[in-house]
mmCIF file of C-alpha atoms in Angstrom:
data_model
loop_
_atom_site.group_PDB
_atom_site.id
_atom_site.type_symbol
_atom_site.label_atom_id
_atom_site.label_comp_id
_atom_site.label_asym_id
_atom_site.label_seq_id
_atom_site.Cartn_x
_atom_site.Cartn_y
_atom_site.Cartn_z
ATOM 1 C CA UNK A 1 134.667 50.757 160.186
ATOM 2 C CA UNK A 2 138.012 52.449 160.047
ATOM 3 C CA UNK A 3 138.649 54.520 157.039
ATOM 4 C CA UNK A 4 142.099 55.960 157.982
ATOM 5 C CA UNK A 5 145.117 54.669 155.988
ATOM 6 C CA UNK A 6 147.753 52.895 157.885
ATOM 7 C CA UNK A 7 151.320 54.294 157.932
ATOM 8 C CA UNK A 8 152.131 52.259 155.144
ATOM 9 C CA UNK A 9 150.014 52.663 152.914
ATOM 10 C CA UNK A 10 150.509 56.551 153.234
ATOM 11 C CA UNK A 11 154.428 56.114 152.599
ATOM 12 C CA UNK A 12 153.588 54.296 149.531
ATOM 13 C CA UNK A 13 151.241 56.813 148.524
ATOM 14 C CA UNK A 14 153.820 59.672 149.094
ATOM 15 C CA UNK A 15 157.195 57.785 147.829
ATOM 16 C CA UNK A 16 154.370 57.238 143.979
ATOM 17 C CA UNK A 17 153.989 60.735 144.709
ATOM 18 C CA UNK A 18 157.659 61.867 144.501
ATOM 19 C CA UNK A 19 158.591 60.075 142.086
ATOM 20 C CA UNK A 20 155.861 60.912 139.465
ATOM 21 C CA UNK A 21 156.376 64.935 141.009
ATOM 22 C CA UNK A 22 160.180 64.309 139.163
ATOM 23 C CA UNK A 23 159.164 62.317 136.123
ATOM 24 C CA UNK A 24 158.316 65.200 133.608
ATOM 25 C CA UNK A 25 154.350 64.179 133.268
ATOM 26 C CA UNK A 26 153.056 66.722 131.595
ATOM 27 C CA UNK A 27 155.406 66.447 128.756
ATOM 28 C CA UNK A 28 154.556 62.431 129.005
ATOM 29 C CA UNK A 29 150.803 63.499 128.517
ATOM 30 C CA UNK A 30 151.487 65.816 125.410
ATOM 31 C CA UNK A 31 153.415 63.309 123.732
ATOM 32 C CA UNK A 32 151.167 60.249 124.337
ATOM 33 C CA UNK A 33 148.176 62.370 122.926
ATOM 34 C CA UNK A 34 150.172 62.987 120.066
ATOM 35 C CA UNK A 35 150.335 59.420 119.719
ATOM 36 C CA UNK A 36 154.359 59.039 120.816
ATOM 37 C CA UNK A 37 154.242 56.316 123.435
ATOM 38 C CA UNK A 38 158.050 56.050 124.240
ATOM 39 C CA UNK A 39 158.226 58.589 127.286
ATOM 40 C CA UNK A 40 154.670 56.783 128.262
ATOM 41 C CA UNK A 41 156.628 53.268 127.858
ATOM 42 C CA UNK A 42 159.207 54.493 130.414
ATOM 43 C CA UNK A 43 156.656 56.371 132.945
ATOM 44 C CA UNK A 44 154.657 53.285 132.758
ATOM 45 C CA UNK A 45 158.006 50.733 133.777
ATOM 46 C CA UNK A 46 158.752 53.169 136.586
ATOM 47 C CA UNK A 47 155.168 52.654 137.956
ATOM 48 C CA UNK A 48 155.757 48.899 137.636
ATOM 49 C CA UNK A 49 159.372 48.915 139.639
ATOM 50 C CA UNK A 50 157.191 50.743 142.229
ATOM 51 C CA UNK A 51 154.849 47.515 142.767
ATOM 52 C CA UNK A 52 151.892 49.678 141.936
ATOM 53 C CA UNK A 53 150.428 46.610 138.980
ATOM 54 C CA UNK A 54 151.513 44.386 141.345
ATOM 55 C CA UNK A 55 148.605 45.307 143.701
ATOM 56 C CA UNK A 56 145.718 43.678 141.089
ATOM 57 C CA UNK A 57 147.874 40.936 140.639
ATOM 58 C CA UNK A 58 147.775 37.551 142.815
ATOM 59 C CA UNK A 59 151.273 36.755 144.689
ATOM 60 C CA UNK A 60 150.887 33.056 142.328
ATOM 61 C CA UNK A 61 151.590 35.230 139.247
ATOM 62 C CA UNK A 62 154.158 37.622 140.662
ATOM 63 C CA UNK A 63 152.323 40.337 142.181
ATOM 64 C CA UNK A 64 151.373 41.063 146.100
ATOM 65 C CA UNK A 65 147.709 41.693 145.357
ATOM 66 C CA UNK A 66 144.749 41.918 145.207
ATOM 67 C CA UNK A 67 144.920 44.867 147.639
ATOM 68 C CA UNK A 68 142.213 47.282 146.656
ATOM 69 C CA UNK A 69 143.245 50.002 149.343
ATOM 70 C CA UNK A 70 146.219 50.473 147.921
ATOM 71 C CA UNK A 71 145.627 50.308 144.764
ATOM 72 C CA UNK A 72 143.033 53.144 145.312
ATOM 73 C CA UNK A 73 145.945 54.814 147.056
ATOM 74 C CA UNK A 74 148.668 54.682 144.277
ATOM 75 C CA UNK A 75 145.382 55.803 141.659
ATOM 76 C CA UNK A 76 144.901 58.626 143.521
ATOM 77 C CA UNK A 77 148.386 59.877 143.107
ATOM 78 C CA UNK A 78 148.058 58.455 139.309
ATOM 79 C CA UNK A 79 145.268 60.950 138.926
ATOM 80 C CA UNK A 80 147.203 63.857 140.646
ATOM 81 C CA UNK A 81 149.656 63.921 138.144
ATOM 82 C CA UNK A 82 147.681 62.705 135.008
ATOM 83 C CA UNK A 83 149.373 60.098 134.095
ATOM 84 C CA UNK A 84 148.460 58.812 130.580
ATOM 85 C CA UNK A 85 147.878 54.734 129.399
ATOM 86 C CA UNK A 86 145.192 52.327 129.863
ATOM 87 C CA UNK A 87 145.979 52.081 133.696
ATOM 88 C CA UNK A 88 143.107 51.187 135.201
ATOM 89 C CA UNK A 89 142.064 48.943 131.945
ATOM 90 C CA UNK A 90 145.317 47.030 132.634
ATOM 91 C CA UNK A 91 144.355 46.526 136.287
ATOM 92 C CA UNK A 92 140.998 46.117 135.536
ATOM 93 C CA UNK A 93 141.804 43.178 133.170
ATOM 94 C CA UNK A 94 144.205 41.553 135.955
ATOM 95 C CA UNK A 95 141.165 41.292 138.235
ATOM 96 C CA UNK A 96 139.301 40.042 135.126
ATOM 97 C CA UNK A 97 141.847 37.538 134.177
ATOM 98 C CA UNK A 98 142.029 36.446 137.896
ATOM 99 C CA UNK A 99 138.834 35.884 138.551
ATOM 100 C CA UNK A 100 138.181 34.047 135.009
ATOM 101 C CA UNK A 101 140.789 31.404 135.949
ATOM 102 C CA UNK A 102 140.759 30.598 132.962
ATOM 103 C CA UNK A 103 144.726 29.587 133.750
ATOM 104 C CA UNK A 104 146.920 29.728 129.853
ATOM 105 C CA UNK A 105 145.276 33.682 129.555
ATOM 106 C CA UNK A 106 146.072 34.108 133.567
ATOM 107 C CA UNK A 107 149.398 32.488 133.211
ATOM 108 C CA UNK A 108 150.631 34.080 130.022
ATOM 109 C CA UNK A 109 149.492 37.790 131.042
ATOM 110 C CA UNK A 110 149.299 38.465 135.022
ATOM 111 C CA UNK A 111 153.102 37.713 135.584
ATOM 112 C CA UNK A 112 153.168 40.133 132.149
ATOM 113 C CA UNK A 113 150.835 42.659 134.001
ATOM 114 C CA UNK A 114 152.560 42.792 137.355
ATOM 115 C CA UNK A 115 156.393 43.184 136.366
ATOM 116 C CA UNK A 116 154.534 46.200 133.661
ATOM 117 C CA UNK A 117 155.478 44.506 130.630
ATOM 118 C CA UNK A 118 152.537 44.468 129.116
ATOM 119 C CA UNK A 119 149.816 47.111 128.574
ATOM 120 C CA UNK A 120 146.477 45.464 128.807
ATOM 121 C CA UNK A 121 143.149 47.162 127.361
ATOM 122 C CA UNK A 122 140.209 45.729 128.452
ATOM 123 C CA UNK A 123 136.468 46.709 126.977
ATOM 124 C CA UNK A 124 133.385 45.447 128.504
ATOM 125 C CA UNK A 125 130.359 46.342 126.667
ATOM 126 C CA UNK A 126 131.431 49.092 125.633
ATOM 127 C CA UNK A 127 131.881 50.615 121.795
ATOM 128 C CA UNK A 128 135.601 51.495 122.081
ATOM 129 C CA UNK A 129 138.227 50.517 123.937
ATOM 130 C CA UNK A 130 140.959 52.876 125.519
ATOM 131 C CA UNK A 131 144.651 53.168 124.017
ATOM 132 C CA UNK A 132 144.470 50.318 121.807
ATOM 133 C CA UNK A 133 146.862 51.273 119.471
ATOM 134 C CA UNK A 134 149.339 51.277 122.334
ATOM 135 C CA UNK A 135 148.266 47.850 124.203
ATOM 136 C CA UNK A 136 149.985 44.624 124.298
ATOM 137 C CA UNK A 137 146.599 42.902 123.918
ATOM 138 C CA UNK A 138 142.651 44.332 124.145
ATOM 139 C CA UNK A 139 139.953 42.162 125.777
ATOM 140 C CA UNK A 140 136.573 42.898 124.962
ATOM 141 C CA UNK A 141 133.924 41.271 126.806
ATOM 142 C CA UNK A 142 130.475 41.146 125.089
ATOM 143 C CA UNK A 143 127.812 39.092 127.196
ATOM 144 C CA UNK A 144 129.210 35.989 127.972
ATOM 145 C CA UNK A 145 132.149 35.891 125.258
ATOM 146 C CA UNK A 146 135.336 37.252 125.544
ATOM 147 C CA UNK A 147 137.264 37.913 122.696
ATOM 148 C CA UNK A 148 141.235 38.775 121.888
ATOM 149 C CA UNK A 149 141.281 41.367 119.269
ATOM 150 C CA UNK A 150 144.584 43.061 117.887
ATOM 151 C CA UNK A 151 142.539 44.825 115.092
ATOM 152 C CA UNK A 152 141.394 47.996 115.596
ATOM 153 C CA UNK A 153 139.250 51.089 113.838
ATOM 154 C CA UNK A 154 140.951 54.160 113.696
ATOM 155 C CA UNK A 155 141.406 56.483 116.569
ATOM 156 C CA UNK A 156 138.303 58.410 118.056
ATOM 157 C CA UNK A 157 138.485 62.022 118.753
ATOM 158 C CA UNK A 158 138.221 62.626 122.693
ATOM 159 C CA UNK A 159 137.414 66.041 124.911
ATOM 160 C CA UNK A 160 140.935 64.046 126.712
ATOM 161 C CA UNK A 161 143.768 63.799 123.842
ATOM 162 C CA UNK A 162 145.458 61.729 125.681
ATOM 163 C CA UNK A 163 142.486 58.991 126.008
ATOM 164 C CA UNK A 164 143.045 57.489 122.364
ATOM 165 C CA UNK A 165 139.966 55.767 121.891
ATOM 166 C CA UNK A 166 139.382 53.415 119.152
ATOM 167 C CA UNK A 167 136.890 50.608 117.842
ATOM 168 C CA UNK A 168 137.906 46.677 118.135
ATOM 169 C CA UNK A 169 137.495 44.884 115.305
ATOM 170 C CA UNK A 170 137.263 41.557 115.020
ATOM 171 C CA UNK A 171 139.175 39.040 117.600
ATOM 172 C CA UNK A 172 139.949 35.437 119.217
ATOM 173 C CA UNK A 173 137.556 34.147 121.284
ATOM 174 C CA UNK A 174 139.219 33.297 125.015
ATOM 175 C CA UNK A 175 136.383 31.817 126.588
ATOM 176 C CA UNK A 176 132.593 31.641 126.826
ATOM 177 C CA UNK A 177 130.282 31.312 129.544
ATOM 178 C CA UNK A 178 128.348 32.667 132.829
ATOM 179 C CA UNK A 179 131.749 32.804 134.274
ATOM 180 C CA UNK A 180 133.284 35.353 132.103
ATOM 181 C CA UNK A 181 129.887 37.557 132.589
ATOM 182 C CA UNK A 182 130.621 37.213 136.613
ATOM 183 C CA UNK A 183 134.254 37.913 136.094
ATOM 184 C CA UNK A 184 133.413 40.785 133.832
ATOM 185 C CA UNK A 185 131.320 42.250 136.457
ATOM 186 C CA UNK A 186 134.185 42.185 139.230
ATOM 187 C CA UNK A 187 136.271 43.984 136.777
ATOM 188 C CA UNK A 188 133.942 46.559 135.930
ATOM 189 C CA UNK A 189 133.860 47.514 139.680
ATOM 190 C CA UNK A 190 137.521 47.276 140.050
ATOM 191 C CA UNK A 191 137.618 49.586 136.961
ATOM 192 C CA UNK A 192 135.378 52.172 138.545
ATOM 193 C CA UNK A 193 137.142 51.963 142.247
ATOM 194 C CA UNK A 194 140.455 52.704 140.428
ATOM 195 C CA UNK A 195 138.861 55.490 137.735
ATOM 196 C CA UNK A 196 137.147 57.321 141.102
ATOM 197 C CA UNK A 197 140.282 57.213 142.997
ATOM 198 C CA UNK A 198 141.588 58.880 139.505
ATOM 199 C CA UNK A 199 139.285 61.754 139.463
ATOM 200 C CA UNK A 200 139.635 62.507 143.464
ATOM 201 C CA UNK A 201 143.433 62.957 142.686
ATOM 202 C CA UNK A 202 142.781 64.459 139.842
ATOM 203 C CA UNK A 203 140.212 66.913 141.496
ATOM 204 C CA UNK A 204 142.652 67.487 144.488
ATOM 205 C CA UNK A 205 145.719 68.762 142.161
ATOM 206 C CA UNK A 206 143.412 71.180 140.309
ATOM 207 C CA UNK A 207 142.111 72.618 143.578
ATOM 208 C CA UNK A 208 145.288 72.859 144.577
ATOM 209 C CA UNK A 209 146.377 74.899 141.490
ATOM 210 C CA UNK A 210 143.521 77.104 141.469
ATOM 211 C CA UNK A 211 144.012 77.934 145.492
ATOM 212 C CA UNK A 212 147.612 79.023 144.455
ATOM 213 C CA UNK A 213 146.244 80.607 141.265
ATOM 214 C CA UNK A 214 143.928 82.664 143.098
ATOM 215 C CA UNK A 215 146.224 83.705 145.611
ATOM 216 C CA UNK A 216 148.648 85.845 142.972
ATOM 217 C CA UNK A 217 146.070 87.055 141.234
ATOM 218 C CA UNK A 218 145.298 90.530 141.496
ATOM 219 C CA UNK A 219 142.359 92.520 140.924
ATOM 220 C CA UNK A 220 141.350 95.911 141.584
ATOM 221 C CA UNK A 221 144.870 96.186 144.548
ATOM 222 C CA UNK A 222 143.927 92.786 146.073
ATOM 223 C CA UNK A 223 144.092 89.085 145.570
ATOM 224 C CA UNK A 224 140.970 87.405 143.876
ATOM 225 C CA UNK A 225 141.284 85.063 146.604
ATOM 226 C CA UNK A 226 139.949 87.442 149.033
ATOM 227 C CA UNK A 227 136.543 87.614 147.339
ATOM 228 C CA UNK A 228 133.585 86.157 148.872
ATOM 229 C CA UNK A 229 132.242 84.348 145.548
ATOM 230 C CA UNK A 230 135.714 82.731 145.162
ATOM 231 C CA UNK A 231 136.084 81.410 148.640
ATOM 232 C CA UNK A 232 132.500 80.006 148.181
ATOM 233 C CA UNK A 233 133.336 78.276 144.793
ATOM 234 C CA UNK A 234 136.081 76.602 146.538
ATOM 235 C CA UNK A 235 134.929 75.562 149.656
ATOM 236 C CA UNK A 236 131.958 73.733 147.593
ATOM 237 C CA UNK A 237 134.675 72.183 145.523
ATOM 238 C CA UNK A 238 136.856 70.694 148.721
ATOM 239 C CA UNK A 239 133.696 70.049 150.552
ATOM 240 C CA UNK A 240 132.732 67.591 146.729
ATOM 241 C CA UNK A 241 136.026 66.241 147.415
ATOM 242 C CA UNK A 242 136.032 65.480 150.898
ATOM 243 C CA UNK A 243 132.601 63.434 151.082
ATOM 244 C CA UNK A 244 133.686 61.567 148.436
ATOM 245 C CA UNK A 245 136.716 60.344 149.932
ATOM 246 C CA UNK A 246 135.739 58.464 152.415
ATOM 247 C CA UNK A 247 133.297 56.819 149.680
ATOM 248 C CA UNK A 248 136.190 55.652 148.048
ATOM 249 C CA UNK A 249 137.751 53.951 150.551
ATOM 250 C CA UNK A 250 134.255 52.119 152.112
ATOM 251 C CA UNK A 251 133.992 50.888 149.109
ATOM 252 C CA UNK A 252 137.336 49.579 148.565
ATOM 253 C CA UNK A 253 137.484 47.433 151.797
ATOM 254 C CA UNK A 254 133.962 46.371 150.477
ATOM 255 C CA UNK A 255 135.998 44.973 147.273
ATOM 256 C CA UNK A 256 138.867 44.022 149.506
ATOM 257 C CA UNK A 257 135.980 41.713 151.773
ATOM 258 C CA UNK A 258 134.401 40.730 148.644
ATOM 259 C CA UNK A 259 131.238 41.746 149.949
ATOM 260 C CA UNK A 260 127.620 41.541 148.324
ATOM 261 C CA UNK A 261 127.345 45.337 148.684
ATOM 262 C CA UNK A 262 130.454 46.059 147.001
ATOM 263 C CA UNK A 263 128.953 46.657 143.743
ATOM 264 C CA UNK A 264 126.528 49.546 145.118
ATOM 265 C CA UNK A 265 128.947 51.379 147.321
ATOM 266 C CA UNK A 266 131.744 51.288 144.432
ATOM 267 C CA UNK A 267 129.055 52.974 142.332
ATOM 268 C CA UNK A 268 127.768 55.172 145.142
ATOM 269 C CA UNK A 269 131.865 56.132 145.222
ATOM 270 C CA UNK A 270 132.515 56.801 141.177
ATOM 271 C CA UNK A 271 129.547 58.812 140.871
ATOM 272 C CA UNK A 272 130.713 60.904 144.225
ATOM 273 C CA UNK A 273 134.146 60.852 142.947
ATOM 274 C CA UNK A 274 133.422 61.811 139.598
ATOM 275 C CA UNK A 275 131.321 64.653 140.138
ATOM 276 C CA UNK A 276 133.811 66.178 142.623
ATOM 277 C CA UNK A 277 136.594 65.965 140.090
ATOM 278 C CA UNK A 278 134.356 67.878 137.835
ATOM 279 C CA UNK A 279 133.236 70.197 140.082
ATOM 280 C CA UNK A 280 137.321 70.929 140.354
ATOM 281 C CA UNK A 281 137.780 71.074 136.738
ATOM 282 C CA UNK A 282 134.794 74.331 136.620
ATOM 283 C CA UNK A 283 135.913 75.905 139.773
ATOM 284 C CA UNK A 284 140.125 75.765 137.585
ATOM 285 C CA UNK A 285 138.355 76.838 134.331
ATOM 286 C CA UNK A 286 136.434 79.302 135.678
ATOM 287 C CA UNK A 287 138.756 80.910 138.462
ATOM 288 C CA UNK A 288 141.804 80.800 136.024
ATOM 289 C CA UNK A 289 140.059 83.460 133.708
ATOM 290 C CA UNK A 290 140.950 83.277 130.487
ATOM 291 C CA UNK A 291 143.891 80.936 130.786
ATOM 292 C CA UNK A 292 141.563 77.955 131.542
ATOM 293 C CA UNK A 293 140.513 78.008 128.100
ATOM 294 C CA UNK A 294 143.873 77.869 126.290
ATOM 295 C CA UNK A 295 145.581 74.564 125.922
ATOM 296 C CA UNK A 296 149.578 76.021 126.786
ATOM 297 C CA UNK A 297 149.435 75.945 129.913
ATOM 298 C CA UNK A 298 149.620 72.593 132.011
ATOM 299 C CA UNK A 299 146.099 73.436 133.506
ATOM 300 C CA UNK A 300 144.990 71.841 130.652
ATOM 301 C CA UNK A 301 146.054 68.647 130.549
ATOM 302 C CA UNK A 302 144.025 68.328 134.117
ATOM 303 C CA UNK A 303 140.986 69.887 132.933
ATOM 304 C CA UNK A 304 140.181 67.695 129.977
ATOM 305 C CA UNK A 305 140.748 64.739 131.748
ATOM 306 C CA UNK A 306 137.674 65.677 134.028
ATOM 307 C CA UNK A 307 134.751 64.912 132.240
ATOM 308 C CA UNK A 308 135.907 62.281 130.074
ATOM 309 C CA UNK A 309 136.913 60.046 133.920
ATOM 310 C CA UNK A 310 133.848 61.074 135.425
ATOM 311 C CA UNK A 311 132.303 59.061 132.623
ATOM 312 C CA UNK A 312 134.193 56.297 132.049
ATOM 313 C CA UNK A 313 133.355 53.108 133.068
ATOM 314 C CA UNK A 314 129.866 54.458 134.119
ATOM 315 C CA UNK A 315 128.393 58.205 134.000
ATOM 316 C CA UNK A 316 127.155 59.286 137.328
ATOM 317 C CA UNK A 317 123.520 58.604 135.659
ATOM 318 C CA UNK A 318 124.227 54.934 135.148
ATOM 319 C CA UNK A 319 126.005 54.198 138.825
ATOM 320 C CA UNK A 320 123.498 55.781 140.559
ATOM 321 C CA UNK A 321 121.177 53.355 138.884
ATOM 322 C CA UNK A 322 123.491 50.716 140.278
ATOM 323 C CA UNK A 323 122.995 51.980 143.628
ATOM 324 C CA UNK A 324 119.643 51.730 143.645
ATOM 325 C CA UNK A 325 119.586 48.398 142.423
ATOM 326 C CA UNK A 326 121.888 47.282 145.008
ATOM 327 C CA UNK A 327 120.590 49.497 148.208
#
């Protein structure tokens, strides 16, 4: 099986790259957590122009997709830079949508999805849904019933400020039937493919910080780098990052091939994934001294995100389960 991107897709990945490196995110994280969504808004149309929605969508409602490699590919850069929104809800809810076919819902929101005119949050059993006080519509999926809800509890307190989490209240019912539970399930795995690609970019910027970190830091005439306990602590973190990467990608030609394992090796990948971003996130906090702990500095915005990824859409606990059922 080859696991090596093509040219391609690693020109996309480092044009996404660029462009979010120039597009102020940090202050685009502060603001959306205080619950200002107009520098998100403009972010989040960027990320459309570059085709990255486009991906999850189906070329018969105005996207290229789906094309799960490279949508891994742009969330990995998404997750380097921490950008904020209901990103891989929205994608997650085109595959949903998609696979549904249930065709006024497809027709009226996957052209909306693709061109990033509409934020889409989707919930599937879960108790709150992400950013839905920012949405263009929230889908909650409970069983076999999917509902269209545009009322919502207030906003939940999160380790993440900028995941604004929220209860839905109330809502339209879409459709009803085995075939939204089977659709529901593709999107759930769609959801975690994109959230682990999240957390290895996310894991790979805050080794990268805490490398540099470590490097100008002094202590006692030298750099803190030179220590034997802080090479250690980072060669387990890149080694957590590295054997999940290729986890990620096996399992997103198994989504791309539609294949019966796909379920079990997207699992096997988010709770990799999501442990390695973690791992980062204690290695930054720890190796960072005191300044991990204080919430100036940039470092921050990275370091809450950890935890809260590595358990959405499934804690490592609940996709290992998976796993097993599947292997």
């Amino acid at each position: 099986m080859r696991f090596l991107l093509t040219a391609e897709q690693r020109e996309f990945g480092r044009v996404l790259d660029g462009m979010l490196g120039s597009s102020g995110a940090p202050a685009v994280v502060r603001a959306w957590a205080a619950g200002e969504h107009g520098p998100g808004r403009e972010l989040w149309a960027r990320i459309a122009a570059a085709g990255v929605f486009g991906l999850a969508v189906p070329e018969r409602y105005g996207g290229v997709g789906p094309l799960p490699v490279e949508l891994t590919v742009s969330f990995g850069v998404l997750g380097r830079h921490a950008v904020p929104g209901p990103l891989v809800e929205t994608v997650a809810a085109a595959a949903f949508l998609d696979r549904l076919g249930e065709r006024d819902a497809a027709g009226e929101w996957l052209p909306r999805i693709a061109s990033g005119d509409a934020m889409v949050s989707l919930c599937v059993g879960a108790p709150f849904a992400l950013d839905a006080d920012a949405a263009d519509a929230v889908l909650v999926v409970r069983g076999d019933t999917v509902r269209r809800t545009d009322t919502q509890g207030p906003v939940q307190p999160c380790l993440d400020p900028a995941r604004r989490l929220s209860r839905p209240l109330g809502g339209t019912v879409l459709a009803r039937g085995p075939e939204v539970a089977e659709a529901a399930a593709h999107a759930v795995d769609v959801a975690r493919l994109a959230t682990a690609a999240q957390c290895l970019g996310l894991g790979r910027a805050l080794l990268a910080a805490t490398v540099s970190y470590v490097r100008r830091r002094t202590q006692f005439g030298v750099a803190i780098g030179s220590f034997q306990a802080v090479k250690h602590r980072l060669a387990d973190t890149l080694i957590a990052l590295e054997f999940a990467q290729p986890l990620v990608y096996a399992a997103a030609l198994a989504v791309a091939a539609d294949a019966p394992s796909a379920t079990g090796e997207v699992a096997a990948a988010k709770a990799a994934a999501g442990e390695a971003g973690y791992t980062a996130a204690r290695t930054a906090l720890q190796l960072h001294g005191a300044l991990g702990y204080t919430e100036e500095p940039d470092l921050s915005l990275w370091i809450r995100k950890a935890r809260p990824l590595r358990d959405a859409w499934g804690t490592p606990a609940e996709c290992r389960d998976r796993v097993l059922e599947h292997f």
